[in-house]
Amino acid sequence: QVQLVESGGRLVQPGGSLRLSCAASGTIFAINSMGWYRQAPGKQRELVSAITSRGSTNYADSVKCRFTISRDNAKNTVYLQMNSLKPEDTAVYYCHAIQWNMDYWGQGTQVTVSS
């Protein structure tokens, strides 16, 4: 079993930056992909960004050119650097990982963008 723990979420002003981290632990053999989803109240959960173990990345159109995903495979950790934050980025951000076609989720970290 894989456990995911997110950190870094907090209140930030519009235009500010945050860096989220997610560390995977437990029974880790070969995590194929890690990424971030977010969900705001009353909205569907959406994919923000994902990265494979080889470094291939993808981003939602709404965060392209503002967010950057990266990972440290040795530490089984994924990061999300968020710049130029907007109020619409406010959501609970969930870490996600895939290992052997199994999905794992973190408990989420709250990001609030407000002046």
PDB file of C-alpha atoms in Angstrom:
ATOM      1  CA  GLN A   1       0.000   0.000   0.000  1.00  0.00           C
ATOM      2  CA  VAL A   2       1.138   3.515  -0.825  1.00  0.00           C
ATOM      3  CA  GLN A   3       0.539   6.503   1.400  1.00  0.00           C
ATOM      4  CA  LEU A   4       0.678  10.054   0.081  1.00  0.00           C
ATOM      5  CA  VAL A   5       1.129  13.103   2.276  1.00  0.00           C
ATOM      6  CA  GLU A   6       0.759  16.614   0.897  1.00  0.00           C
ATOM      7  CA  SER A   7       2.129  19.769   2.411  1.00  0.00           C
ATOM      8  CA  GLY A   8       2.547  23.423   1.578  1.00  0.00           C
ATOM      9  CA  GLY A   9      -1.003  24.635   1.203  1.00  0.00           C
ATOM     10  CA  ARG A  10      -1.886  27.939   2.844  1.00  0.00           C
ATOM     11  CA  LEU A  11      -3.451  31.333   2.340  1.00  0.00           C
ATOM     12  CA  VAL A  12      -1.709  33.446  -0.272  1.00  0.00           C
ATOM     13  CA  GLN A  13      -2.506  36.726  -1.989  1.00  0.00           C
ATOM     14  CA  PRO A  14      -3.355  36.911  -5.690  1.00  0.00           C
ATOM     15  CA  GLY A  15      -0.187  37.018  -7.726  1.00  0.00           C
ATOM     16  CA  GLY A  16       1.723  35.161  -5.059  1.00  0.00           C
ATOM     17  CA  SER A  17       3.437  31.803  -5.167  1.00  0.00           C
ATOM     18  CA  LEU A  18       3.274  28.497  -3.351  1.00  0.00           C
ATOM     19  CA  ARG A  19       5.134  25.243  -3.583  1.00  0.00           C
ATOM     20  CA  LEU A  20       3.264  22.070  -2.768  1.00  0.00           C
ATOM     21  CA  SER A  21       5.012  18.843  -1.905  1.00  0.00           C
ATOM     22  CA  CYS A  22       3.796  15.271  -1.844  1.00  0.00           C
ATOM     23  CA  ALA A  23       5.834  12.440  -0.411  1.00  0.00           C
ATOM     24  CA  ALA A  24       4.966   8.827  -1.130  1.00  0.00           C
ATOM     25  CA  SER A  25       5.736   6.123   1.383  1.00  0.00           C
ATOM     26  CA  GLY A  26       4.805   2.552   2.164  1.00  0.00           C
ATOM     27  CA  THR A  27       5.028  -0.311  -0.289  1.00  0.00           C
ATOM     28  CA  ILE A  28       6.739   1.435  -3.159  1.00  0.00           C
ATOM     29  CA  PHE A  29       8.210  -0.552  -6.003  1.00  0.00           C
ATOM     30  CA  ALA A  30       7.649   1.426  -9.162  1.00  0.00           C
ATOM     31  CA  ILE A  31       5.401   4.461  -9.167  1.00  0.00           C
ATOM     32  CA  ASN A  32       4.556   5.157 -12.774  1.00  0.00           C
ATOM     33  CA  SER A  33       3.079   8.598 -12.378  1.00  0.00           C
ATOM     34  CA  MET A  34       2.462  11.244  -9.760  1.00  0.00           C
ATOM     35  CA  GLY A  35       0.421  14.366 -10.009  1.00  0.00           C
ATOM     36  CA  TRP A  36      -1.978  16.845  -8.581  1.00  0.00           C
ATOM     37  CA  TYR A  37      -5.733  17.212  -8.723  1.00  0.00           C
ATOM     38  CA  ARG A  38      -7.809  19.925  -7.172  1.00  0.00           C
ATOM     39  CA  GLN A  39     -11.394  20.307  -6.095  1.00  0.00           C
ATOM     40  CA  ALA A  40     -13.307  23.374  -5.033  1.00  0.00           C
ATOM     41  CA  PRO A  41     -16.679  23.215  -3.267  1.00  0.00           C
ATOM     42  CA  GLY A  42     -19.447  22.574  -5.753  1.00  0.00           C
ATOM     43  CA  LYS A  43     -17.022  21.713  -8.526  1.00  0.00           C
ATOM     44  CA  GLN A  44     -15.729  18.500  -9.987  1.00  0.00           C
ATOM     45  CA  ARG A  45     -12.266  17.280  -9.203  1.00  0.00           C
ATOM     46  CA  GLU A  46      -9.918  18.196 -11.999  1.00  0.00           C
ATOM     47  CA  LEU A  47      -6.440  17.242 -13.038  1.00  0.00           C
ATOM     48  CA  VAL A  48      -3.947  20.043 -12.536  1.00  0.00           C
ATOM     49  CA  SER A  49      -0.712  18.402 -13.581  1.00  0.00           C
ATOM     50  CA  ALA A  50       1.010  15.042 -13.729  1.00  0.00           C
ATOM     51  CA  ILE A  51       4.505  13.743 -14.287  1.00  0.00           C
ATOM     52  CA  THR A  52       5.791  10.296 -15.144  1.00  0.00           C
ATOM     53  CA  SER A  53       8.853   8.631 -13.714  1.00  0.00           C
ATOM     54  CA  ARG A  54      10.615   9.532 -16.948  1.00  0.00           C
ATOM     55  CA  GLY A  55       9.792  13.192 -16.566  1.00  0.00           C
ATOM     56  CA  SER A  56       7.004  13.630 -19.092  1.00  0.00           C
ATOM     57  CA  THR A  57       4.543  16.256 -17.935  1.00  0.00           C
ATOM     58  CA  ASN A  58       1.107  17.550 -18.689  1.00  0.00           C
ATOM     59  CA  TYR A  59      -0.879  20.510 -17.412  1.00  0.00           C
ATOM     60  CA  ALA A  60      -4.416  21.729 -17.400  1.00  0.00           C
ATOM     61  CA  ASP A  61      -4.856  24.655 -19.761  1.00  0.00           C
ATOM     62  CA  SER A  62      -5.816  26.895 -16.869  1.00  0.00           C
ATOM     63  CA  VAL A  63      -2.423  26.516 -15.180  1.00  0.00           C
ATOM     64  CA  LYS A  64      -0.044  26.335 -18.123  1.00  0.00           C
ATOM     65  CA  CYS A  65       2.769  28.892 -17.912  1.00  0.00           C
ATOM     66  CA  ARG A  66       2.008  29.450 -14.228  1.00  0.00           C
ATOM     67  CA  PHE A  67       2.514  26.064 -12.574  1.00  0.00           C
ATOM     68  CA  THR A  68       5.468  23.724 -12.849  1.00  0.00           C
ATOM     69  CA  ILE A  69       5.495  20.119 -11.744  1.00  0.00           C
ATOM     70  CA  SER A  70       8.679  18.283 -10.824  1.00  0.00           C
ATOM     71  CA  ARG A  71       9.708  15.161  -8.996  1.00  0.00           C
ATOM     72  CA  ASP A  72      12.522  13.558  -7.100  1.00  0.00           C
ATOM     73  CA  ASN A  73      12.338   9.880  -7.937  1.00  0.00           C
ATOM     74  CA  ALA A  74      14.879   8.941  -5.287  1.00  0.00           C
ATOM     75  CA  LYS A  75      12.634  10.423  -2.621  1.00  0.00           C
ATOM     76  CA  ASN A  76       9.342   9.470  -4.278  1.00  0.00           C
ATOM     77  CA  THR A  77       8.287  13.063  -3.979  1.00  0.00           C
ATOM     78  CA  VAL A  78       6.443  15.317  -6.383  1.00  0.00           C
ATOM     79  CA  TYR A  79       6.285  19.091  -6.244  1.00  0.00           C
ATOM     80  CA  LEU A  80       4.009  21.700  -7.700  1.00  0.00           C
ATOM     81  CA  GLN A  81       5.399  25.194  -8.010  1.00  0.00           C
ATOM     82  CA  MET A  82       2.495  27.591  -8.358  1.00  0.00           C
ATOM     83  CA  ASN A  83       3.144  31.143  -9.504  1.00  0.00           C
ATOM     84  CA  SER A  84       0.875  34.047 -10.370  1.00  0.00           C
ATOM     85  CA  LEU A  85      -1.876  32.535  -8.288  1.00  0.00           C
ATOM     86  CA  LYS A  86      -5.456  33.561  -8.934  1.00  0.00           C
ATOM     87  CA  PRO A  87      -8.540  33.358  -6.716  1.00  0.00           C
ATOM     88  CA  GLU A  88      -9.897  30.662  -9.011  1.00  0.00           C
ATOM     89  CA  ASP A  89      -6.956  28.479  -8.004  1.00  0.00           C
ATOM     90  CA  THR A  90      -8.517  28.183  -4.559  1.00  0.00           C
ATOM     91  CA  ALA A  91      -9.204  24.525  -3.882  1.00  0.00           C
ATOM     92  CA  VAL A  92      -8.123  21.475  -1.983  1.00  0.00           C
ATOM     93  CA  TYR A  93      -5.168  20.045  -3.829  1.00  0.00           C
ATOM     94  CA  TYR A  94      -4.813  16.278  -3.796  1.00  0.00           C
ATOM     95  CA  CYS A  95      -1.710  14.322  -4.558  1.00  0.00           C
ATOM     96  CA  HIS A  96      -2.209  11.328  -6.805  1.00  0.00           C
ATOM     97  CA  ALA A  97      -0.001   8.407  -7.711  1.00  0.00           C
ATOM     98  CA  ILE A  98      -0.269   5.364  -9.933  1.00  0.00           C
ATOM     99  CA  GLN A  99       1.583   2.171  -9.201  1.00  0.00           C
ATOM    100  CA  TRP A 100       0.853  -1.008 -11.147  1.00  0.00           C
ATOM    101  CA  ASN A 101      -2.449   0.439 -12.347  1.00  0.00           C
ATOM    102  CA  MET A 102      -3.565   1.204  -8.800  1.00  0.00           C
ATOM    103  CA  ASP A 103      -4.598   4.716  -7.834  1.00  0.00           C
ATOM    104  CA  TYR A 104      -3.559   6.316  -4.563  1.00  0.00           C
ATOM    105  CA  TRP A 105      -4.673   9.608  -3.099  1.00  0.00           C
ATOM    106  CA  GLY A 106      -3.469  11.943  -0.417  1.00  0.00           C
ATOM    107  CA  GLN A 107      -5.750  13.647   2.075  1.00  0.00           C
ATOM    108  CA  GLY A 108      -5.376  17.015   0.427  1.00  0.00           C
ATOM    109  CA  THR A 109      -3.941  20.383   1.307  1.00  0.00           C
ATOM    110  CA  GLN A 110      -5.949  23.593   1.221  1.00  0.00           C
ATOM    111  CA  VAL A 111      -4.818  26.399  -1.039  1.00  0.00           C
ATOM    112  CA  THR A 112      -6.643  29.681  -0.634  1.00  0.00           C
ATOM    113  CA  VAL A 113      -5.883  32.628  -2.899  1.00  0.00           C
ATOM    114  CA  SER A 114      -7.433  35.790  -1.541  1.00  0.00           C
ATOM    115  CA  SER A 115      -6.573  39.389  -0.819  1.00  0.00           C
TER     116      SER A 115
END
